[in-house]
CSV table of C-alpha atoms in Angstrom, one decimal:
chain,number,residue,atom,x,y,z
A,25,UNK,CA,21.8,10.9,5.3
A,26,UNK,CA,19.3,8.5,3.9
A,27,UNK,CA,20.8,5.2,2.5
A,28,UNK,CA,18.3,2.8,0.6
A,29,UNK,CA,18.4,-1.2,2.2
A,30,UNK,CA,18.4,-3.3,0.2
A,31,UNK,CA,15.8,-6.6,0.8
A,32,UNK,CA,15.0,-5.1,4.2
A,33,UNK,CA,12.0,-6.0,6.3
A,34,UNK,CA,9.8,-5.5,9.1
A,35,UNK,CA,13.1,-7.4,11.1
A,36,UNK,CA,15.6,-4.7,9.8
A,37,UNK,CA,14.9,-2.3,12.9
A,38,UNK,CA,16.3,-3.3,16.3
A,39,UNK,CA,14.4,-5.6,18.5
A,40,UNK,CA,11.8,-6.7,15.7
A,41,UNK,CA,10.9,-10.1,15.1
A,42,UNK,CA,8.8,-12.3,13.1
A,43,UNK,CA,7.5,-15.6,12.7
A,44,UNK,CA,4.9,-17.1,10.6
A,45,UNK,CA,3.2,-20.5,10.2
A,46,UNK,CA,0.4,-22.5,7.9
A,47,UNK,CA,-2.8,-22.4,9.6
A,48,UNK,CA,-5.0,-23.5,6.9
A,49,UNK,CA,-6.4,-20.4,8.0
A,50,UNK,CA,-9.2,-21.0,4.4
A,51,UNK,CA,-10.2,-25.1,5.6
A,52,UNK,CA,-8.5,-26.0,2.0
A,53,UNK,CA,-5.5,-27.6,2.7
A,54,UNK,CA,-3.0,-25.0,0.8
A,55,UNK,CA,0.5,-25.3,1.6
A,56,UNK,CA,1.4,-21.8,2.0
A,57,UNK,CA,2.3,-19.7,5.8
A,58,UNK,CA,-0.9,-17.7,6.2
A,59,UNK,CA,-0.5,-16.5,10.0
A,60,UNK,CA,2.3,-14.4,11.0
A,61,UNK,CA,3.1,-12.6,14.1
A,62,UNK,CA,5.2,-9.0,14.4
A,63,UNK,CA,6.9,-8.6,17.7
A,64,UNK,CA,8.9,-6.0,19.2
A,65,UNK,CA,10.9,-6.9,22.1
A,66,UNK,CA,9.7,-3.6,24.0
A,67,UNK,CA,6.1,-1.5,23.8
A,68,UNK,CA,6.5,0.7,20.9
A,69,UNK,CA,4.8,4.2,19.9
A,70,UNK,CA,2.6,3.3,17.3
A,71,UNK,CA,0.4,5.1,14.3
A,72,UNK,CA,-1.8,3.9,12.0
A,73,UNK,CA,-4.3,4.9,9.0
A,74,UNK,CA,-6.8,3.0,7.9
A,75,UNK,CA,-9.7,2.6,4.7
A,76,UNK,CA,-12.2,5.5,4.0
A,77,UNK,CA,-14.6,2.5,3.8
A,78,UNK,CA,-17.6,3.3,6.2
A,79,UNK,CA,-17.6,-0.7,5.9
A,80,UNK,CA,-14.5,-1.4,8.0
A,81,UNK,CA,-13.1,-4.9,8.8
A,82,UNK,CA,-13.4,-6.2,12.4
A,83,UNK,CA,-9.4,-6.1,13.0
A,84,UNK,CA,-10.0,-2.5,11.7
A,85,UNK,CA,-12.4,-1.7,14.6
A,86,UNK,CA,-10.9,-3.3,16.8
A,87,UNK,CA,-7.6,-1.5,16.6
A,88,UNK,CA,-9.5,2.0,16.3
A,89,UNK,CA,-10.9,0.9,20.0
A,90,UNK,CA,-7.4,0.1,21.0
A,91,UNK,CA,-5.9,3.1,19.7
A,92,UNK,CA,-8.5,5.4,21.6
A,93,UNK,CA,-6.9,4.0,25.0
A,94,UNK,CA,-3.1,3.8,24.2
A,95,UNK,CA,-0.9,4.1,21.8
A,96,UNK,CA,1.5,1.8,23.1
A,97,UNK,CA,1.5,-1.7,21.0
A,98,UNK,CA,4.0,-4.9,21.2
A,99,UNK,CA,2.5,-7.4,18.7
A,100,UNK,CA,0.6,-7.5,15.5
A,101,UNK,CA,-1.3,-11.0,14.4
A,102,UNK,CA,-1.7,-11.3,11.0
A,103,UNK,CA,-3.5,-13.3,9.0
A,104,UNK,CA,-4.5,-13.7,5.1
A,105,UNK,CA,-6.8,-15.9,3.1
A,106,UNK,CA,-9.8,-14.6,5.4
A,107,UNK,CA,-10.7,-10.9,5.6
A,108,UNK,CA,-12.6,-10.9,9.0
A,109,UNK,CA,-15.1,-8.3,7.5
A,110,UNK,CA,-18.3,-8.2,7.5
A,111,UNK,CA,-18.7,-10.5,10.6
A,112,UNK,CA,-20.7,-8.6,12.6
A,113,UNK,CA,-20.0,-8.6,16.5
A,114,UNK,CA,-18.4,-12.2,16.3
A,115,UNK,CA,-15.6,-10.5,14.2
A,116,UNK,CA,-14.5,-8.1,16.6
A,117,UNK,CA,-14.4,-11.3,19.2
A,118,UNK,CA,-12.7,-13.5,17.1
A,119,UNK,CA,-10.2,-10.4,17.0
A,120,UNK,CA,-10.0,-10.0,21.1
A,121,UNK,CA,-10.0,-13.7,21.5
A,122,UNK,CA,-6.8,-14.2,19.2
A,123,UNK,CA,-5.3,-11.1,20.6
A,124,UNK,CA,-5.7,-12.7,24.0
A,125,UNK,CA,-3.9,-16.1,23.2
A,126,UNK,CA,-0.9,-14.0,22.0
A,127,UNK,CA,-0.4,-12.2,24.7
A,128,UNK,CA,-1.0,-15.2,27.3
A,129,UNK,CA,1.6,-17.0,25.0
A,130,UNK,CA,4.3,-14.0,24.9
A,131,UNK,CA,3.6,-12.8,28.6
A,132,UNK,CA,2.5,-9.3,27.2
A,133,UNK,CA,-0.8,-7.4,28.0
A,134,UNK,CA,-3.7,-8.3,25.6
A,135,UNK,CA,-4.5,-4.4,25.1
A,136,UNK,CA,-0.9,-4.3,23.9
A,137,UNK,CA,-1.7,-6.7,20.6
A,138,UNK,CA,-3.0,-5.9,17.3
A,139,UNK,CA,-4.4,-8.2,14.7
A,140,UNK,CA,-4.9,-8.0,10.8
A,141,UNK,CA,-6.9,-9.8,8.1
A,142,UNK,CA,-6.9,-10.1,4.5
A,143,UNK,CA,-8.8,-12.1,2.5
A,144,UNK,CA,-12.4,-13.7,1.5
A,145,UNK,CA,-14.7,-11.2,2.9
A,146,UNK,CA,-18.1,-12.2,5.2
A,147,UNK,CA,-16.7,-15.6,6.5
A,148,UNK,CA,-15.5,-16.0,10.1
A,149,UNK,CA,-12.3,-16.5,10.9
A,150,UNK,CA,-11.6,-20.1,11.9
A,151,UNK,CA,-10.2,-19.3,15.1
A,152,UNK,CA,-9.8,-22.2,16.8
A,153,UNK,CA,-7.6,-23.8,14.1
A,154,UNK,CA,-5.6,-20.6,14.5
A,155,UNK,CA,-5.1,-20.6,18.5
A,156,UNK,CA,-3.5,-23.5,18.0
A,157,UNK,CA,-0.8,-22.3,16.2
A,158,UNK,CA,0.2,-19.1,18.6
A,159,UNK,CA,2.2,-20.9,20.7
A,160,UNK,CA,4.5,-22.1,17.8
A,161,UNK,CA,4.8,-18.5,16.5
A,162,UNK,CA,6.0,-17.2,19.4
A,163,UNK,CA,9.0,-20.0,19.8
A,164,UNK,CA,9.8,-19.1,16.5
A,165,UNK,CA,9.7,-15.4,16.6
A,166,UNK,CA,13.3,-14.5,14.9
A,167,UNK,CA,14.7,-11.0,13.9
A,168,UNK,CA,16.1,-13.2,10.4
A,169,UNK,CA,12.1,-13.8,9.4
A,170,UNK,CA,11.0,-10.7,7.6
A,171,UNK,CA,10.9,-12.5,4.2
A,172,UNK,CA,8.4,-15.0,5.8
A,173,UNK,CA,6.3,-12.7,7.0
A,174,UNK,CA,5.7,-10.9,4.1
A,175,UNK,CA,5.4,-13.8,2.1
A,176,UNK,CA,2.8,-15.1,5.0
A,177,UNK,CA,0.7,-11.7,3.9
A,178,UNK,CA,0.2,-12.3,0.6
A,179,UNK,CA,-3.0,-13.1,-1.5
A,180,UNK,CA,-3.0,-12.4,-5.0
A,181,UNK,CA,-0.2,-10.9,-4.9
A,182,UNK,CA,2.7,-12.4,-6.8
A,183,UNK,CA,5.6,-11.2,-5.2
A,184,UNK,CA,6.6,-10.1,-1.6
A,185,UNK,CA,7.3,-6.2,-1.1
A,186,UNK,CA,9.8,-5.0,1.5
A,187,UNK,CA,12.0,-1.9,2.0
A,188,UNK,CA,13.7,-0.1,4.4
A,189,UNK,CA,16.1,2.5,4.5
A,190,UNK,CA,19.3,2.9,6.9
A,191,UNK,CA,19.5,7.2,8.4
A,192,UNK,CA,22.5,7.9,9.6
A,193,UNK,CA,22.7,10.9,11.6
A,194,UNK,CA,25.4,13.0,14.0
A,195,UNK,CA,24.8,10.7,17.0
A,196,UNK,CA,23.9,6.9,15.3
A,197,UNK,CA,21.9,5.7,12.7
A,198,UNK,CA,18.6,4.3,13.1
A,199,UNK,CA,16.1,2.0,10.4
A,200,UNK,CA,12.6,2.9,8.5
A,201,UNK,CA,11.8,-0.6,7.4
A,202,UNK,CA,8.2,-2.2,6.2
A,203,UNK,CA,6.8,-5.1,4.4
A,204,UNK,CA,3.6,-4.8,2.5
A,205,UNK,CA,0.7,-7.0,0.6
A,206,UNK,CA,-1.6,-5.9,-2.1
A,207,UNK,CA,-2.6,-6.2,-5.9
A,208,UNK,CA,-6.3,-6.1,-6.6
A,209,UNK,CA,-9.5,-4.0,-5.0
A,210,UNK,CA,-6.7,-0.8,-5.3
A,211,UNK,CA,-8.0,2.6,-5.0
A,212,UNK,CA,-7.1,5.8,-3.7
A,213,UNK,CA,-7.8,6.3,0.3
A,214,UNK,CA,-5.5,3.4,0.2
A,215,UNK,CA,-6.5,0.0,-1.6
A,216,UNK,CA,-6.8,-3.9,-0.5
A,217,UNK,CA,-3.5,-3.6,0.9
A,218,UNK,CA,-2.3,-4.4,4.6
A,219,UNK,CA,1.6,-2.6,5.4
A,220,UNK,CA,3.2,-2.8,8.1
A,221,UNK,CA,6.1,-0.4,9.2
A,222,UNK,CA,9.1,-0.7,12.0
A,223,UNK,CA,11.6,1.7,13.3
A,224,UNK,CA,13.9,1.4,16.2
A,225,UNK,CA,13.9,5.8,15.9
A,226,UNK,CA,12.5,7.6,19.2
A,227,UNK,CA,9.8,9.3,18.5
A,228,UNK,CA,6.6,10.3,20.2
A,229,UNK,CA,3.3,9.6,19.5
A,230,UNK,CA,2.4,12.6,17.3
A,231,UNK,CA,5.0,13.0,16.0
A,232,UNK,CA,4.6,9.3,14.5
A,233,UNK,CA,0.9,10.2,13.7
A,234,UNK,CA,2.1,13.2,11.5
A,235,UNK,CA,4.7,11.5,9.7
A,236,UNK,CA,2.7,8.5,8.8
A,237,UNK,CA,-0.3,11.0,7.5
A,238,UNK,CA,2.0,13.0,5.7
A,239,UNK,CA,3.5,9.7,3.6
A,240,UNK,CA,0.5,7.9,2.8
A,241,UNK,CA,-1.4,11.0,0.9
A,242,UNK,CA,2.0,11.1,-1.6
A,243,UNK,CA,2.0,7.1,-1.4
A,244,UNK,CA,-0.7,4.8,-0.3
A,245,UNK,CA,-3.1,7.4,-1.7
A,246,UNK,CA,-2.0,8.3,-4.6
A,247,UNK,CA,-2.6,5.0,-6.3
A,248,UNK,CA,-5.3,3.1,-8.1
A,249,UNK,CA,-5.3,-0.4,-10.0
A,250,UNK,CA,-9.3,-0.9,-10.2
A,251,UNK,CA,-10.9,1.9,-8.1
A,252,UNK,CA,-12.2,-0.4,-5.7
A,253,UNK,CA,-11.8,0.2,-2.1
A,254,UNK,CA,-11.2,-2.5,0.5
A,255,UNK,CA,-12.5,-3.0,4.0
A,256,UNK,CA,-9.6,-4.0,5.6
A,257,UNK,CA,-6.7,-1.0,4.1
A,258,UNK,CA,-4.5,-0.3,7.0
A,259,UNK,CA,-1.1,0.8,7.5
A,260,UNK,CA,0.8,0.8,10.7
A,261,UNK,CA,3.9,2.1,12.0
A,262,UNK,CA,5.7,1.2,15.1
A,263,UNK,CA,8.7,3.0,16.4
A,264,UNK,CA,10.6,0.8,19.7
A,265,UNK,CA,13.3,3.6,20.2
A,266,UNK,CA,15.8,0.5,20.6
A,267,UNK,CA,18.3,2.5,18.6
A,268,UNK,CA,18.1,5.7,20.9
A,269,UNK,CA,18.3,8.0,18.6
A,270,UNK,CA,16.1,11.3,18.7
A,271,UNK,CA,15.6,12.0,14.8
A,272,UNK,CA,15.4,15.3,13.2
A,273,UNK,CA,11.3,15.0,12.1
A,274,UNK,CA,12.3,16.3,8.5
A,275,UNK,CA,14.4,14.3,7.9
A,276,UNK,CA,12.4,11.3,9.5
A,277,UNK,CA,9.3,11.9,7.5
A,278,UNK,CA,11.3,11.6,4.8
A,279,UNK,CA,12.5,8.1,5.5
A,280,UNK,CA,9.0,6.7,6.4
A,281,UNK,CA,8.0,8.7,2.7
A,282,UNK,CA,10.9,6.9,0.9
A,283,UNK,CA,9.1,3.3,2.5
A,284,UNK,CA,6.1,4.1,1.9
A,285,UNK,CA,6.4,5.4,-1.8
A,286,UNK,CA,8.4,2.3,-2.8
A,287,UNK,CA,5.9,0.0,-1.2
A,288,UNK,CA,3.0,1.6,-3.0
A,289,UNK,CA,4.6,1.5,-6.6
A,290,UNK,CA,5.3,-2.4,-5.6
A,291,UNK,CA,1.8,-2.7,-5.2
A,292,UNK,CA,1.1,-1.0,-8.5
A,293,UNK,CA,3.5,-2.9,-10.1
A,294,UNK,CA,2.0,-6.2,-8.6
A,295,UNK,CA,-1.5,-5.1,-10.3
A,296,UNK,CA,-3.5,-8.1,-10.8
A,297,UNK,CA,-2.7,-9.0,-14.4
A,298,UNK,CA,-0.7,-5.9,-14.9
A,299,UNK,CA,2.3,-5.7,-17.6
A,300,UNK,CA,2.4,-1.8,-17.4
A,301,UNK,CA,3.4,0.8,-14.5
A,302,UNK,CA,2.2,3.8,-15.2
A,303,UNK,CA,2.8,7.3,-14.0
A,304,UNK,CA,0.1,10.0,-14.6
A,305,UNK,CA,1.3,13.8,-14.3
A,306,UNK,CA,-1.4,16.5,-14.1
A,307,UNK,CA,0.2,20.0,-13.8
A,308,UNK,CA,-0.8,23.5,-14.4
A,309,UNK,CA,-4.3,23.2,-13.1
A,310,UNK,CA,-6.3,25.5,-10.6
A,311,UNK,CA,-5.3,24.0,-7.8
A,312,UNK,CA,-3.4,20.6,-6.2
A,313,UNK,CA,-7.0,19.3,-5.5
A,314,UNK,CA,-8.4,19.8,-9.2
A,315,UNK,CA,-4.9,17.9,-10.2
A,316,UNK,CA,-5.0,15.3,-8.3
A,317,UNK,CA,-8.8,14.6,-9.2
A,318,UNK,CA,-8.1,15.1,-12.8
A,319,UNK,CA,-5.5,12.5,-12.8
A,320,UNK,CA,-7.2,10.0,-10.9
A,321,UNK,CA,-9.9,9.8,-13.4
A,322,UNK,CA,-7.1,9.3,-16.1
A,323,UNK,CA,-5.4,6.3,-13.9
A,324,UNK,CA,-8.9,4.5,-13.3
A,325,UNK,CA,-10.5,5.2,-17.0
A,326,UNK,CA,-11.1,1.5,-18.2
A,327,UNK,CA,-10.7,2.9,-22.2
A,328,UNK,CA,-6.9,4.6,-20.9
A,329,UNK,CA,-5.8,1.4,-18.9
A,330,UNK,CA,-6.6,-1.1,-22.0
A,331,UNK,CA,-5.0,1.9,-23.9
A,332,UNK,CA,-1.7,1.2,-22.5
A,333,UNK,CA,-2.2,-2.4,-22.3
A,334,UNK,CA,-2.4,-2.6,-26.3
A,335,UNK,CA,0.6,-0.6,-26.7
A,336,UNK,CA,-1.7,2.6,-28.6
A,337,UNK,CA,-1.1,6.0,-28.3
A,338,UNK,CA,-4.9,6.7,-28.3
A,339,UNK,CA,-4.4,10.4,-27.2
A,340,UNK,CA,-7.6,11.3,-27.3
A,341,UNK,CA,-8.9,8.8,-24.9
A,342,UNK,CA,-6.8,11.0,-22.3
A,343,UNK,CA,-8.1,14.0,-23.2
A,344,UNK,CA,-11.5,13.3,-22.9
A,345,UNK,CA,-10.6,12.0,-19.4
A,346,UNK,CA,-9.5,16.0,-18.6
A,347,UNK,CA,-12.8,17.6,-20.1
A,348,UNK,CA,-15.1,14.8,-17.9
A,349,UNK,CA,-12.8,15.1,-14.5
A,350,UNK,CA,-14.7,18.9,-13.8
A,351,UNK,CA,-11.8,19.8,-13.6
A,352,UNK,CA,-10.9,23.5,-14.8
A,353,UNK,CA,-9.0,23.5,-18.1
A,354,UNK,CA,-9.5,24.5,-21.7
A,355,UNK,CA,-8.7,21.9,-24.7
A,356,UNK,CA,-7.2,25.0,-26.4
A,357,UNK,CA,-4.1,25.1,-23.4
A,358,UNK,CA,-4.4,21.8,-22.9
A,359,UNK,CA,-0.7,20.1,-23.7
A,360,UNK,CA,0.1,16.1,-23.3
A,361,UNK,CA,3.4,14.5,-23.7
A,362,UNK,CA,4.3,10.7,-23.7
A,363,UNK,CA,7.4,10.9,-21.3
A,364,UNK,CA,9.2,13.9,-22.3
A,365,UNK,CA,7.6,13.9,-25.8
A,366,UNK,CA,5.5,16.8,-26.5
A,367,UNK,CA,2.4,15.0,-28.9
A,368,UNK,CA,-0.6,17.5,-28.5
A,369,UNK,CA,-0.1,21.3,-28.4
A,370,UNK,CA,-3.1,23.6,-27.2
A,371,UNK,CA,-5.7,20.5,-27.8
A,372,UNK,CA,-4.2,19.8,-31.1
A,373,UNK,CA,-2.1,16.8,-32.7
A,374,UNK,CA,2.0,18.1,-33.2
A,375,UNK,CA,2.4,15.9,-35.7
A,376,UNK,CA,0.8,12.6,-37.0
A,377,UNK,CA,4.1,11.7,-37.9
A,378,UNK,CA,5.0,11.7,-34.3
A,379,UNK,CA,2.6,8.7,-33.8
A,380,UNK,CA,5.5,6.0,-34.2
A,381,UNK,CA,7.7,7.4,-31.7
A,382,UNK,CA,4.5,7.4,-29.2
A,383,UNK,CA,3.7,4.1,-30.1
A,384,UNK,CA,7.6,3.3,-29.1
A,385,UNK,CA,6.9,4.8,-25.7
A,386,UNK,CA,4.0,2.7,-25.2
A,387,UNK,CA,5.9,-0.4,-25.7
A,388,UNK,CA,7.8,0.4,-22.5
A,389,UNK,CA,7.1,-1.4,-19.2
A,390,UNK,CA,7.2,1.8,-17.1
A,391,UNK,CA,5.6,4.7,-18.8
A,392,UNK,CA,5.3,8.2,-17.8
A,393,UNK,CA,2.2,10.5,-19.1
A,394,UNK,CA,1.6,14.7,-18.6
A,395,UNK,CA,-0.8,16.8,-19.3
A,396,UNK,CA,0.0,20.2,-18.5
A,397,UNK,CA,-3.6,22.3,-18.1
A,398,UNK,CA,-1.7,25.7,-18.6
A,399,UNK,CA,-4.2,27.6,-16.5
A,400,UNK,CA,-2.6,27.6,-12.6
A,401,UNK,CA,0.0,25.8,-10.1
A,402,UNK,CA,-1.6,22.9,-9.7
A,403,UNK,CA,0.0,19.4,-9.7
A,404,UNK,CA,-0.6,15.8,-8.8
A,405,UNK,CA,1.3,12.4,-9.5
A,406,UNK,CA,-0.6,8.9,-9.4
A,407,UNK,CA,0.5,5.6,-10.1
A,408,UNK,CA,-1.5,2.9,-11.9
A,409,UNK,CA,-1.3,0.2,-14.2
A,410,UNK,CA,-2.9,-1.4,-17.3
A,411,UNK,CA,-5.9,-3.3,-18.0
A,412,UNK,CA,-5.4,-6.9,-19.4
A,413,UNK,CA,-7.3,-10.2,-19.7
A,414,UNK,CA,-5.6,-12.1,-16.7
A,415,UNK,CA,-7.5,-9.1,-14.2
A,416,UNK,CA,-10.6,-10.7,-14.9
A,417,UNK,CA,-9.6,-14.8,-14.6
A,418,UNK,CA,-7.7,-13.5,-11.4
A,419,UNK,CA,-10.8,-12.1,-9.9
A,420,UNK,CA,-13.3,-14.6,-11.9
A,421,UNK,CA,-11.4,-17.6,-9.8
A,422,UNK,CA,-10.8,-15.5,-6.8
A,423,UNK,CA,-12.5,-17.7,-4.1
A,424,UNK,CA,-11.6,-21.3,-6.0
């Protein structure tokens, strides 16, 4: 049985622990933890996926290297306010130098330490100012500091995200807990979002692989605030086996789903300047693939996001979206419903009448959207979120 936790973290697991510090890690003198450190007290199994962005962050390379060798990881450095990307072969030094103090600091293996960056992207990452902050993560390394560390992870974001989830099965229960950061440069293939996910289940290394695939297309991937795609996207999961238990894989990549999907709509939730989440259903069409392509171009359309963000059932603007995805469909089978209202009928208006019940809908702060194409199986789900003034200050101010 699956049991949602609530304010769980990346600590919620056994034998994970977390610390995080203010390393001025941008040279500006902001009071705010920007280096954090994830530690489990043995090697754990660990997974990862990371941006479609041919254009990948040094802390992205670096950890592809790493993974090519082993699979076995104890610590993860994190920083934000600096992306490490686009910083050539210094980045990827800056990464195996900062991996190196941890490990001298923690007694560990430096192959057995990850690092992670979010941030400003093409500056180098002020590493020396950072060393000399390792030591004093690792004497605070606590299993009570998940709230700091993802707070520590944060940029834009306005909020921290956690969740976890408690399985309790015939022999014990073990933990599916993570803590993620992102709100702007959000597109599918994941988005400008570092997560980071801990489980004390045992569970071997393929078997973590193919669970953490499986969540992210239904999660991490099937969300979009701008349709820009980040260097640095990654998401990790580490599993310890501190809690013994050998899960049943269906029931386990369930779990990590569950953390991942709540994470995500966090995320979309956290849109920069959003006041809308919104839920886009594409169903009936050719195939999963046409679906989900169809709805994506709904969730990114610039005229459907300041749609919902002035509260006006434009219909049309959604329908056009279907005719330009390339998708196959016919405006003459072409239904669309505002929740469970059924507006347009084969490509045609119900009722203008309806229009103030729409317009009701729209005032919502969660809003759910259909079309049903009427010509197959085909069905996708994506999460967005509205268009509104604040986006562009947020991203006009971005580096002051």
């Amino acid at each position: 049985m699956i049991q949602k936790i609530n304010k769980a973290g990346v600590c919620a697991p056994l034998g994970f622990l977390a610390s995080a510090v203010n390393a001025d890690v941008k040279g500006k003198g902001k009071d705010k933890n920007d280096l954090c450190l994830l530690y489990s007290e043995v090697p754990c199994k660990t997974a990862a996926v990371f941006t479609a962005n041919t254009f990948k962050a040094a802390p992205l390379r670096h950890a592809i290297k790493a993974m090519e060798k082993s699979k076995d990881f104890q610590a993860i450095l994190v920083n934000s306010g600096n992306a490490n990307a686009c910083t050539g072969p210094q980045g990827i030094v800056n990464c195996e130098n900062l991996a190196e103090a941890v490990a001298e600091s923690l007694g560990i293996d430096a192959a057995k330490v990850l690092t992670g960056s979010t941030g400003t992207i093409g500056v180098q990452l002020p590493v020396e100012r950072m060393a000399q902050h390792i030591d004093a993560l690792v004497d605070e390394l606590d299993d009570g500091n998940s709230d700091i560390f993802a707070e520590a992870i944060m940029t834009t974001d306005t909020f921290p995200k956690q969740a976890g989830v408690l399985v309790e099965t015939a022999n014990g229960a073990y933990v599916v807990a993570g803590a993620a950061k992102g709100a702007g440069m959000i597109a599918p293939n994941m988005a400008t979002m570092l997560c980071y996910i801990t489980t004390d289940a045992l569970v071997n290394e393929k078997n973590l692989q193919t669970a953490l695939s499986d969540a992210v297309k239904g999660s991490f991937n099937s969300i979009t605030v701008d349709n820009d795609m980040s260097t640095n996207d990654t998401v990790i999961l580490m599993a310890n086996g501190m809690s013994g238990i050998i899960p049943d894989m269906d029931e386990f990549k369930e779990a990590v789903t569950q953390v991942c999907l709540e994470l995500a709509k966090m995320i979309v939730k956290d849109g920069e300047g959003a006041t809308k989440f919104i839920t886009v259903n594409v169903k009936g069409a050719d195939n999963d693939e046409d679906a989900k392509k169809c709805a994506f171009l709904i969730a990114n359309s610039p005229l459907v996001k300041t749609m919902f963000h002035g509260e006006d059932p434009n219909w049309g603007r959604l329908m056009a979206c279907v005719g330009a995805s390339g998708v196959k469909a016919d405006e003459s089978t072409t239904d669309l419903y505002f929740e469970d209202l059924l507006y347009a009928k084969g490509g045609l208006i119900i009722d203008e009448k309806m229009e103030p019940k729409a317009a009701a809908i729209m005032k919502q702060p969660e809003i759910s959207i259909t079309l049903d194409l009427n010509c197959g199986s085909g069905t996708a789900q994506v999460f967005t979120c509205d268009l509104s003034r604040e986006y562009i200050a947020i991203n006009a101010d971005y580096r002051s």
